[in-house]
mmCIF file of C-alpha atoms and ligand atoms in Angstrom:
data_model
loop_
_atom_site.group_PDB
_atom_site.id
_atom_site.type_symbol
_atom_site.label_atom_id
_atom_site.label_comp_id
_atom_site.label_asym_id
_atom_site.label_seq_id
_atom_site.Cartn_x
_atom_site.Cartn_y
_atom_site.Cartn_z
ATOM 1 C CA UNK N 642 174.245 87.687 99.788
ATOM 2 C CA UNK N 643 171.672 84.880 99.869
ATOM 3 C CA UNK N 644 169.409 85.659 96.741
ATOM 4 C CA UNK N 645 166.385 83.869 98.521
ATOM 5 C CA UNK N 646 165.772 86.081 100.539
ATOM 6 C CA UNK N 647 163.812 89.757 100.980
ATOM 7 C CA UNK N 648 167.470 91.224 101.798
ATOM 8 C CA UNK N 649 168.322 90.775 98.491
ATOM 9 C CA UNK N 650 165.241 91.614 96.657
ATOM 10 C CA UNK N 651 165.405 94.924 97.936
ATOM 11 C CA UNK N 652 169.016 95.316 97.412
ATOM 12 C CA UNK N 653 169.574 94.167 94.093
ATOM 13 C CA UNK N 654 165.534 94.959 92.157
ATOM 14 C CA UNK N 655 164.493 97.965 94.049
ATOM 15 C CA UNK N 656 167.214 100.315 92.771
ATOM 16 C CA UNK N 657 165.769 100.588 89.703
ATOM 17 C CA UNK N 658 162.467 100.745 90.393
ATOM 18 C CA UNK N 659 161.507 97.459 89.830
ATOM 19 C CA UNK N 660 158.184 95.816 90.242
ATOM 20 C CA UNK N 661 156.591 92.341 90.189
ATOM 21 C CA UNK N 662 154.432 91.597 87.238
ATOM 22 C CA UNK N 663 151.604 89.294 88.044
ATOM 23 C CA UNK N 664 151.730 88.763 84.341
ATOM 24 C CA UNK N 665 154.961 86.923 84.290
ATOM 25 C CA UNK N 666 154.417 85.158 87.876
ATOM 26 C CA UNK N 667 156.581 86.680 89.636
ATOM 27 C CA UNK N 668 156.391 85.256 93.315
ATOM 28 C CA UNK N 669 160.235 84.606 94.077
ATOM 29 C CA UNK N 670 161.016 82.333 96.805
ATOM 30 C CA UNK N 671 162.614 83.947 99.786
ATOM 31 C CA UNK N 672 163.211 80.980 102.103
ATOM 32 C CA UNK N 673 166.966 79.504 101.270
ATOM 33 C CA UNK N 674 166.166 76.006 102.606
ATOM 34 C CA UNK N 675 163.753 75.595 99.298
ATOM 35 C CA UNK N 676 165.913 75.915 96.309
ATOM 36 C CA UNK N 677 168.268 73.876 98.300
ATOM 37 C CA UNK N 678 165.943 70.834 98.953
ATOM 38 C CA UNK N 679 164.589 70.861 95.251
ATOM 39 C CA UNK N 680 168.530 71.382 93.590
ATOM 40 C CA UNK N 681 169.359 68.033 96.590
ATOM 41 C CA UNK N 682 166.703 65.733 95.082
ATOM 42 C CA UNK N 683 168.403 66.094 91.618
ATOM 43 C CA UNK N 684 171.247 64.096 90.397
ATOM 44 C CA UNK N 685 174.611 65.704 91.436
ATOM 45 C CA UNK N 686 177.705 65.896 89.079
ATOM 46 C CA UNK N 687 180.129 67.509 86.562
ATOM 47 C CA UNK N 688 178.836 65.561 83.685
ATOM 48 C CA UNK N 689 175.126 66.668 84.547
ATOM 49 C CA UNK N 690 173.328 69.388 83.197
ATOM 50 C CA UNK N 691 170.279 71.253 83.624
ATOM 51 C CA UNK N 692 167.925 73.778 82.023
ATOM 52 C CA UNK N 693 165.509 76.032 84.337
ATOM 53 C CA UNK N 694 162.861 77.847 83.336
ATOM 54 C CA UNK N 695 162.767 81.318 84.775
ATOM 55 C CA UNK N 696 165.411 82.208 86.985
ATOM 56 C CA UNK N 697 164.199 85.322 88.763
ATOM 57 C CA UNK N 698 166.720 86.527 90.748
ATOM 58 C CA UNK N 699 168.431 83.465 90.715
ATOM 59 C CA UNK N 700 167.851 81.521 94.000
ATOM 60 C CA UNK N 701 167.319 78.534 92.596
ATOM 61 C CA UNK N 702 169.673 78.833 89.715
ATOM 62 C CA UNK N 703 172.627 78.682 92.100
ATOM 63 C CA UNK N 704 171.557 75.980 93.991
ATOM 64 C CA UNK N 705 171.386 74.031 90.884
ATOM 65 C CA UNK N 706 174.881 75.473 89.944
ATOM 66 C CA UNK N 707 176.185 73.784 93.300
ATOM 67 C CA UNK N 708 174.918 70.673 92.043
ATOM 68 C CA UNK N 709 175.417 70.515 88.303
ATOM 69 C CA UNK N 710 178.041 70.718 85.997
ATOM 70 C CA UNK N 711 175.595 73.367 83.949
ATOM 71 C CA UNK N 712 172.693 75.230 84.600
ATOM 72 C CA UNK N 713 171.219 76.921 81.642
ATOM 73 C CA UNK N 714 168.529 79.491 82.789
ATOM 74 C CA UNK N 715 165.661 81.077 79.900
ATOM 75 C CA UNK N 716 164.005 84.394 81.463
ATOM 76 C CA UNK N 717 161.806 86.229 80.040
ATOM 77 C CA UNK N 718 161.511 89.525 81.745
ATOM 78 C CA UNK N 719 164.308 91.821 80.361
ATOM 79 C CA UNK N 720 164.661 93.665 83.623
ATOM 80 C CA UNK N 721 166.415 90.479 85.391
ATOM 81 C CA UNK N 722 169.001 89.737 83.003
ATOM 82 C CA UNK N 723 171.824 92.968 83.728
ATOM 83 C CA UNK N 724 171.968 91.457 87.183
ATOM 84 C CA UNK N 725 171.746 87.294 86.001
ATOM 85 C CA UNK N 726 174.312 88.336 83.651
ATOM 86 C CA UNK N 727 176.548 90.085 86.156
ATOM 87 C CA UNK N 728 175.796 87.586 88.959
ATOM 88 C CA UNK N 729 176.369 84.386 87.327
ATOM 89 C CA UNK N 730 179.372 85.586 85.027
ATOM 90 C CA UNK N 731 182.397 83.328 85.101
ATOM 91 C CA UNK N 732 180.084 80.108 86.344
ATOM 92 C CA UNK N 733 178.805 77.239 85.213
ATOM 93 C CA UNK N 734 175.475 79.089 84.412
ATOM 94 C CA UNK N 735 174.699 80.226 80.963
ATOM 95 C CA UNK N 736 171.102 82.760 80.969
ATOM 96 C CA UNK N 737 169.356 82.698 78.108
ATOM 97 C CA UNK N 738 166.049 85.421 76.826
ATOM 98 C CA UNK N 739 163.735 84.446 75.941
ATOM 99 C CA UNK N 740 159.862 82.722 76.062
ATOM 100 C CA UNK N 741 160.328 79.226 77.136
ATOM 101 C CA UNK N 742 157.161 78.583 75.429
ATOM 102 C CA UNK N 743 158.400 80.194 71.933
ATOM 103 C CA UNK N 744 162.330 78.295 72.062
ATOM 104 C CA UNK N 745 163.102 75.129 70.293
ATOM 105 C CA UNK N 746 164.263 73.218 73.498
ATOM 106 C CA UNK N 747 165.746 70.043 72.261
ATOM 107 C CA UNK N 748 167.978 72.409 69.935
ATOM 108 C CA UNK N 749 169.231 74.650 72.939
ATOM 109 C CA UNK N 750 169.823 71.473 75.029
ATOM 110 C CA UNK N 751 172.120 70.171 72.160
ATOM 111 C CA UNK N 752 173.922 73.395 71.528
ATOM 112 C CA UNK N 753 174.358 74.546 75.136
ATOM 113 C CA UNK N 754 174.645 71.086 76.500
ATOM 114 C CA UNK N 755 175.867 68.784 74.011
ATOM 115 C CA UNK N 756 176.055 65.230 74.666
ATOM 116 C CA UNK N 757 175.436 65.703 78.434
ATOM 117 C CA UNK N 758 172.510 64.128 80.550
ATOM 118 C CA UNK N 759 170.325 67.133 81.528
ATOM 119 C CA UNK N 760 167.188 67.523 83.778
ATOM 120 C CA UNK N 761 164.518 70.272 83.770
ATOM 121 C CA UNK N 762 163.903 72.362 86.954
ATOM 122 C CA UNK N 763 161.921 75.456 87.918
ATOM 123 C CA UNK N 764 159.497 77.351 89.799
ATOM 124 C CA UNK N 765 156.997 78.167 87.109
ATOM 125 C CA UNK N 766 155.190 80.613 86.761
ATOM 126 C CA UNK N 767 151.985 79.497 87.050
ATOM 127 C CA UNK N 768 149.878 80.739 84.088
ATOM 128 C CA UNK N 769 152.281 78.379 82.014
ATOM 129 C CA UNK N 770 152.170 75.235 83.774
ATOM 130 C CA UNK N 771 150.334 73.523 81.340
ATOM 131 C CA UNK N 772 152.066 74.253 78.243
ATOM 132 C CA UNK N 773 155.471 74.603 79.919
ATOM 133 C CA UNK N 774 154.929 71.135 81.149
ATOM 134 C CA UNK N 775 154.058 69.366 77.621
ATOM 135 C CA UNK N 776 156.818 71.479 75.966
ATOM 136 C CA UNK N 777 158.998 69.146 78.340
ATOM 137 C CA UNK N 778 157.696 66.194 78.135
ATOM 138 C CA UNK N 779 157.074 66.778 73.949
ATOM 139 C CA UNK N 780 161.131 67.658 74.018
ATOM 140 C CA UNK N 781 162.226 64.090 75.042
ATOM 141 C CA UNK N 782 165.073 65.571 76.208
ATOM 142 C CA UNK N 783 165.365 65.380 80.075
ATOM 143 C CA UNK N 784 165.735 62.352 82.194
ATOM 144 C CA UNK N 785 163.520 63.657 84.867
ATOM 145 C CA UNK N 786 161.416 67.415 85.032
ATOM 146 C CA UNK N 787 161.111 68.803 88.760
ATOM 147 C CA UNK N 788 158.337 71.434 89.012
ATOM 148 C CA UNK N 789 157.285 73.670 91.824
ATOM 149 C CA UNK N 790 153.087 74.028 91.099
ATOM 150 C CA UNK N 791 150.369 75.096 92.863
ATOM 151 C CA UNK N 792 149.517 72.558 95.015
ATOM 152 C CA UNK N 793 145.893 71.473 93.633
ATOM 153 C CA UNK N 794 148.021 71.109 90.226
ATOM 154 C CA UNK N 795 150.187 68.713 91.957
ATOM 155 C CA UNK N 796 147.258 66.824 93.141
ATOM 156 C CA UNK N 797 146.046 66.551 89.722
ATOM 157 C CA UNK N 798 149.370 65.471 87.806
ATOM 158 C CA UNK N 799 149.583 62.746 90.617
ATOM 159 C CA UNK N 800 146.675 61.822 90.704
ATOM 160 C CA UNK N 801 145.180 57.804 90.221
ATOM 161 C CA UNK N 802 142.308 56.813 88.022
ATOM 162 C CA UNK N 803 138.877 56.750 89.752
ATOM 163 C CA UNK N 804 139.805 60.063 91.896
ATOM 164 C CA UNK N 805 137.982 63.330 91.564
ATOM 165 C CA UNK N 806 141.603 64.846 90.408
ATOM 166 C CA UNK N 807 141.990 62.350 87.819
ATOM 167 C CA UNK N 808 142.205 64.331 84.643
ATOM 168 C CA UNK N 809 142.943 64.085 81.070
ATOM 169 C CA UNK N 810 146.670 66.185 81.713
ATOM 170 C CA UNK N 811 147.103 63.468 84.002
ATOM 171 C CA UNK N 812 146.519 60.939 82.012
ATOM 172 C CA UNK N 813 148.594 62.925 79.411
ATOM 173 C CA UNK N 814 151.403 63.542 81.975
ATOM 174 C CA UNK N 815 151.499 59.400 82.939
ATOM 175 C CA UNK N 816 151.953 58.543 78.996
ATOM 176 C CA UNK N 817 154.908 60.355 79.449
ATOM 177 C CA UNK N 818 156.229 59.875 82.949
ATOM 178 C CA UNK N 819 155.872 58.969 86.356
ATOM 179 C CA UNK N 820 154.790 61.364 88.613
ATOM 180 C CA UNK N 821 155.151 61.844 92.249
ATOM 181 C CA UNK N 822 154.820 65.310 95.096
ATOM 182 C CA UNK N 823 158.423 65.524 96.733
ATOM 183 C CA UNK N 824 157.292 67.895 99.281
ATOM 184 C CA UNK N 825 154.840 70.846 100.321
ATOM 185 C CA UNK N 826 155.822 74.571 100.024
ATOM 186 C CA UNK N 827 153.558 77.087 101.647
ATOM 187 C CA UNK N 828 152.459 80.489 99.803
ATOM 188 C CA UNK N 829 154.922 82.427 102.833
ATOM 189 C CA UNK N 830 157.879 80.899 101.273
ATOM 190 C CA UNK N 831 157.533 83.263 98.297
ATOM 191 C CA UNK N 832 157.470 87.004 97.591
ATOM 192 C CA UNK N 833 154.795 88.041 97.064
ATOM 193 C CA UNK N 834 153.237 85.610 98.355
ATOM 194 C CA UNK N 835 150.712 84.149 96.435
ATOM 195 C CA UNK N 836 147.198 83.056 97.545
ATOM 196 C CA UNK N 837 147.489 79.528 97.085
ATOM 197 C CA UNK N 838 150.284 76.980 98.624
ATOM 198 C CA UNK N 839 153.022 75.000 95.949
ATOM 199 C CA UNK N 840 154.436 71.463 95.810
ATOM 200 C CA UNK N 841 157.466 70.388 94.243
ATOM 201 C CA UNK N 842 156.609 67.196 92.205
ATOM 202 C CA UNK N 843 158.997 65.141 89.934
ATOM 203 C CA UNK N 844 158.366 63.770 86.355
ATOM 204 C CA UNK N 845 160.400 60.841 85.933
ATOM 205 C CA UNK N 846 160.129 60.814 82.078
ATOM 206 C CA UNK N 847 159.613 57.643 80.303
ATOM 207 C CA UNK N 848 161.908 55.969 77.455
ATOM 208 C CA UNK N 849 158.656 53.915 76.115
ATOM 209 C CA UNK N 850 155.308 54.801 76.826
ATOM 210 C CA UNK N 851 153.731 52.518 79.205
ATOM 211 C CA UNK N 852 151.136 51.447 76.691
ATOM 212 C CA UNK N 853 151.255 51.575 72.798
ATOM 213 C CA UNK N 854 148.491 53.085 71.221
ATOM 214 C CA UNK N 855 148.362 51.686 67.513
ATOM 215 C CA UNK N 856 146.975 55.387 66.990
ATOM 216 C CA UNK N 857 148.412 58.037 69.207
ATOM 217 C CA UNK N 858 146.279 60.964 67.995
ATOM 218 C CA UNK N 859 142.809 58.903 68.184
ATOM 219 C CA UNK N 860 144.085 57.590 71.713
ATOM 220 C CA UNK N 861 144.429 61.338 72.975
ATOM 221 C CA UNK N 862 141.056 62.558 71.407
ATOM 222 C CA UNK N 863 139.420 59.740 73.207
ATOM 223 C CA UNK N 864 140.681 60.456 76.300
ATOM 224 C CA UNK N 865 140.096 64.330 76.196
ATOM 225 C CA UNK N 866 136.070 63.154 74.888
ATOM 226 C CA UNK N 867 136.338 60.952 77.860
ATOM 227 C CA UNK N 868 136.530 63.903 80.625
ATOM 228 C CA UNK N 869 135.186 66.432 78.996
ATOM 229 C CA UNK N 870 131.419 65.954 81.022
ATOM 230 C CA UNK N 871 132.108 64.228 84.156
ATOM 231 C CA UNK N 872 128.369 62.889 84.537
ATOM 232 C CA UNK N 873 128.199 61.061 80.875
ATOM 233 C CA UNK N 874 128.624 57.336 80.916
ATOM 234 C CA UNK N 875 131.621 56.331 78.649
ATOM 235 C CA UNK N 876 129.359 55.256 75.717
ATOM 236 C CA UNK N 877 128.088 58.619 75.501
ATOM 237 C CA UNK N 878 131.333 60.880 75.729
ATOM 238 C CA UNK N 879 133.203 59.011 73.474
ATOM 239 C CA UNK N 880 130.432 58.679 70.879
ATOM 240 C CA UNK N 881 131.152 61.853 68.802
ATOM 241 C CA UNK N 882 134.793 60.837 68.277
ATOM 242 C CA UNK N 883 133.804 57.546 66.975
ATOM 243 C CA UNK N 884 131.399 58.146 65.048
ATOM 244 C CA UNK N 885 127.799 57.879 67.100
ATOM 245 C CA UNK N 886 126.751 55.460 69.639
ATOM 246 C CA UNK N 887 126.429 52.254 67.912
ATOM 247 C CA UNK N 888 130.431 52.547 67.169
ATOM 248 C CA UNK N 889 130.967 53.748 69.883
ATOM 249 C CA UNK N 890 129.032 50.532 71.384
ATOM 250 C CA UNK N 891 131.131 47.993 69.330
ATOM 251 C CA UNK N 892 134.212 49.344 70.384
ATOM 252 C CA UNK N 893 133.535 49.686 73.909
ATOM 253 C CA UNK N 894 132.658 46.032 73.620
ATOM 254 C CA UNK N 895 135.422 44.912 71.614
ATOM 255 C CA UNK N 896 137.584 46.449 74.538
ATOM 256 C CA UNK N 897 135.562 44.947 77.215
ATOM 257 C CA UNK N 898 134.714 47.968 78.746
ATOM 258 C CA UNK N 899 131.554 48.305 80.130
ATOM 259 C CA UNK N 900 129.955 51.225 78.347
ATOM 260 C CA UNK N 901 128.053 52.553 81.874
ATOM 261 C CA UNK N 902 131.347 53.329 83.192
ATOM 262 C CA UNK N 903 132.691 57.010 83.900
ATOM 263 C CA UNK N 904 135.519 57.704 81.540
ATOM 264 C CA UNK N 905 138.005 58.802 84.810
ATOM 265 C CA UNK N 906 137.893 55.824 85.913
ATOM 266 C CA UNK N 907 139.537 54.063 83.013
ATOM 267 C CA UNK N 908 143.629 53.060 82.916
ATOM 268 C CA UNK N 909 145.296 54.241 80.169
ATOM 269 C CA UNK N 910 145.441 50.711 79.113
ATOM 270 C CA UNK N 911 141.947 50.547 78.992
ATOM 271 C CA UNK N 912 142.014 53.708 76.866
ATOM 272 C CA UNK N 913 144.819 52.209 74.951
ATOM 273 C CA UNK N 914 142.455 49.190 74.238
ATOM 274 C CA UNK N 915 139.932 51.233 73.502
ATOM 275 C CA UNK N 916 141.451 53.225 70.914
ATOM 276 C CA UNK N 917 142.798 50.027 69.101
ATOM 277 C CA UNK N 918 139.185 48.254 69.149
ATOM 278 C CA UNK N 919 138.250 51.873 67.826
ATOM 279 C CA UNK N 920 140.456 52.411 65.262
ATOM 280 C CA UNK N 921 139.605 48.771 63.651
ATOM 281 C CA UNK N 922 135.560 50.086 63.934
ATOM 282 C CA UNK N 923 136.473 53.126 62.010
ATOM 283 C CA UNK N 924 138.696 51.212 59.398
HETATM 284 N N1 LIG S 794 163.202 80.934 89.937
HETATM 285 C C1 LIG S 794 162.876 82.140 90.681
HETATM 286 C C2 LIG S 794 162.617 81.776 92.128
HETATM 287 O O1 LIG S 794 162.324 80.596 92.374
HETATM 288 O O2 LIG S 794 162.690 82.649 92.972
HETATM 289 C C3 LIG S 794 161.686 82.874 90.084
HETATM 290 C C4 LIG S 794 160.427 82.041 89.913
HETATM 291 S S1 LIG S 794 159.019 82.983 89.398
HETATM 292 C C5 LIG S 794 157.713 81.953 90.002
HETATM 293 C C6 LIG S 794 158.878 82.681 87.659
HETATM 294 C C7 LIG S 794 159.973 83.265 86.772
HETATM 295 O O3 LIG S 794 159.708 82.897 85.417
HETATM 296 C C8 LIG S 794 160.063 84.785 86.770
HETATM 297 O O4 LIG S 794 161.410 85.164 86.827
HETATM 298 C C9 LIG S 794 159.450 85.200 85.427
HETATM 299 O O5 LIG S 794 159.948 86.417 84.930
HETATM 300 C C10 LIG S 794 159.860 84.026 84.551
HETATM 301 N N2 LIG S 794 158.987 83.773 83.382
HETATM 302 C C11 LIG S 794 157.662 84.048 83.249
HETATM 303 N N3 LIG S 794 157.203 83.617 82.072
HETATM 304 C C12 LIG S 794 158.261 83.044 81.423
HETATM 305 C C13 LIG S 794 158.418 82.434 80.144
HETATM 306 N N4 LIG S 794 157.375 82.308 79.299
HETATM 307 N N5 LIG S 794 159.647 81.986 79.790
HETATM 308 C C14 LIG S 794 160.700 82.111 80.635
HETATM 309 N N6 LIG S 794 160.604 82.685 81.863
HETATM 310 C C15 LIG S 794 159.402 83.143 82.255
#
């Protein structure tokens, strides 16, 4: 039976009485060509492996199976796993229980994967995109992370400096990776479908940050300070963290940044410069 599809939905959940919890995302895709478009863009082969975050009813889990030499699925909603279990026993496609948010990830990728090259893949949930998506990039385990997301989140991980998107996850996510959309899904593709249309966007991740903060921590607070209000020139947002405006001042200028300039529109080399001109004020 295809399992993306309402066929099997009915077939396989309704039985026993199941239904979707809002709470844990639930909005399953029921059009086959997705999962088999997002498992195509990854790298195929026996040697591969790859860890996906909620496997529902497992469309996408077996499309990855096709491709990979092992899938290792984490769900958290109890009712799934009798049929994951069942459906995936005797293939290359371990399921494991548990909170994605709560597991040690590097550990299970070297236990369940050891010594292979693995990728991350899913269709979050939404309500943990953001934390699923630093507890993969903070696992520095996966060659490349392929997320469906709602589509303004996409917008906003891909997003360049100096665009209303332009955030300070995306300048988070690009210390980390490269990102880039792979293609549009619309809300009908799921069930239920949800109110707002998905992308699937890739996270090449990065072996060496593209700039080197002397001080990682201070280069992070500064660029949080630095979006927190959109309407305050850089002088003033960054002005608590340093220490008050005359620092701040001296840093700024030490950077050669001008000081009336909004802080979205700065690279993170600029912010990396920034933080090091800081950190020498604050010494
Ligand atoms: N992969 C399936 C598909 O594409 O049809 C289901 C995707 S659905 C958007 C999200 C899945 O993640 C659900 O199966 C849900 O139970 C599971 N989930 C929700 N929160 C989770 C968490 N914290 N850890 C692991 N899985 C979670």
């Amino acid at each position: 039976m295809e399992l993306a599809s309402v066929a099997a939905i009915k077939a396989i959940l309704y039985p026993d009485g199941f239904r979707f919890s809002r709470a844990m995302g639930q909005n399953f895709l029921i059009s086959p060509a997705v999962p088999r478009r997002i498992a195509s863009s990854l790298p195929e082969g026996e040697g591969y492996g790859v860890l996906e975050i909620g496997p529902g009813l497992g469309a996408l889990t077996e499309a990855l199976s096709e491709r990979a030499g092992k899938v290792v699925a984490v769900e958290l909603d109890q009712r799934l796993l009798p049929h994951l279990t069942s459906y995936f026993a005797g293939k290359n496609v371990e399921i494991v229980e548990g909170d994605v948010l709560k597991i040690d990830l590097p550990a299970l990728v070297k236990e369940k994967m050891p010594g292979m090259p693995c990728a991350a893949c899913a269709n979050l949930p939404y309500y943990i995109t953001t934390p699923a998506v630093s507890a993969l990039l903070e696992a520095k385990c996966f060659d490349s992370i392929t997320l469906m997301v709602q589509k303004e989140v996409a917008r906003r991980i891909c997003s360049a400096p100096g665009t209303p998107e332009y955030s300070a996850f995306t300048a988070y996510v690009a210390y980390h990776a490269e990102a880039k959309t792979l293609f549009p899904v619309p809300a009908g593709c799921f069930y239920p479908a949800p109110k707002v249309d998905s992308a699937v966007i890739r996270l090449e991740t990065r072996r060496e940050p593209p700039v080197k903060p002397r001080d990682e921590a201070l280069f992070f607070r500064l660029i949080r300070a630095s979006f927190e209000n959109r309407r305050k020139t850089l002088s003033n947002s960054v002005a608590g963290v340093l220490g008050g405006k005359e620092k701040a001042a001296k840093a700024l200028a030490a950077a050669g940044i001008d000081p009336q300039r909004r802080g979205e529109t700065l690279s993170l080399r600029e912010f990396a410069l920034l933080s090091d001109a800081a950190g020498e004020e604050i010494d």
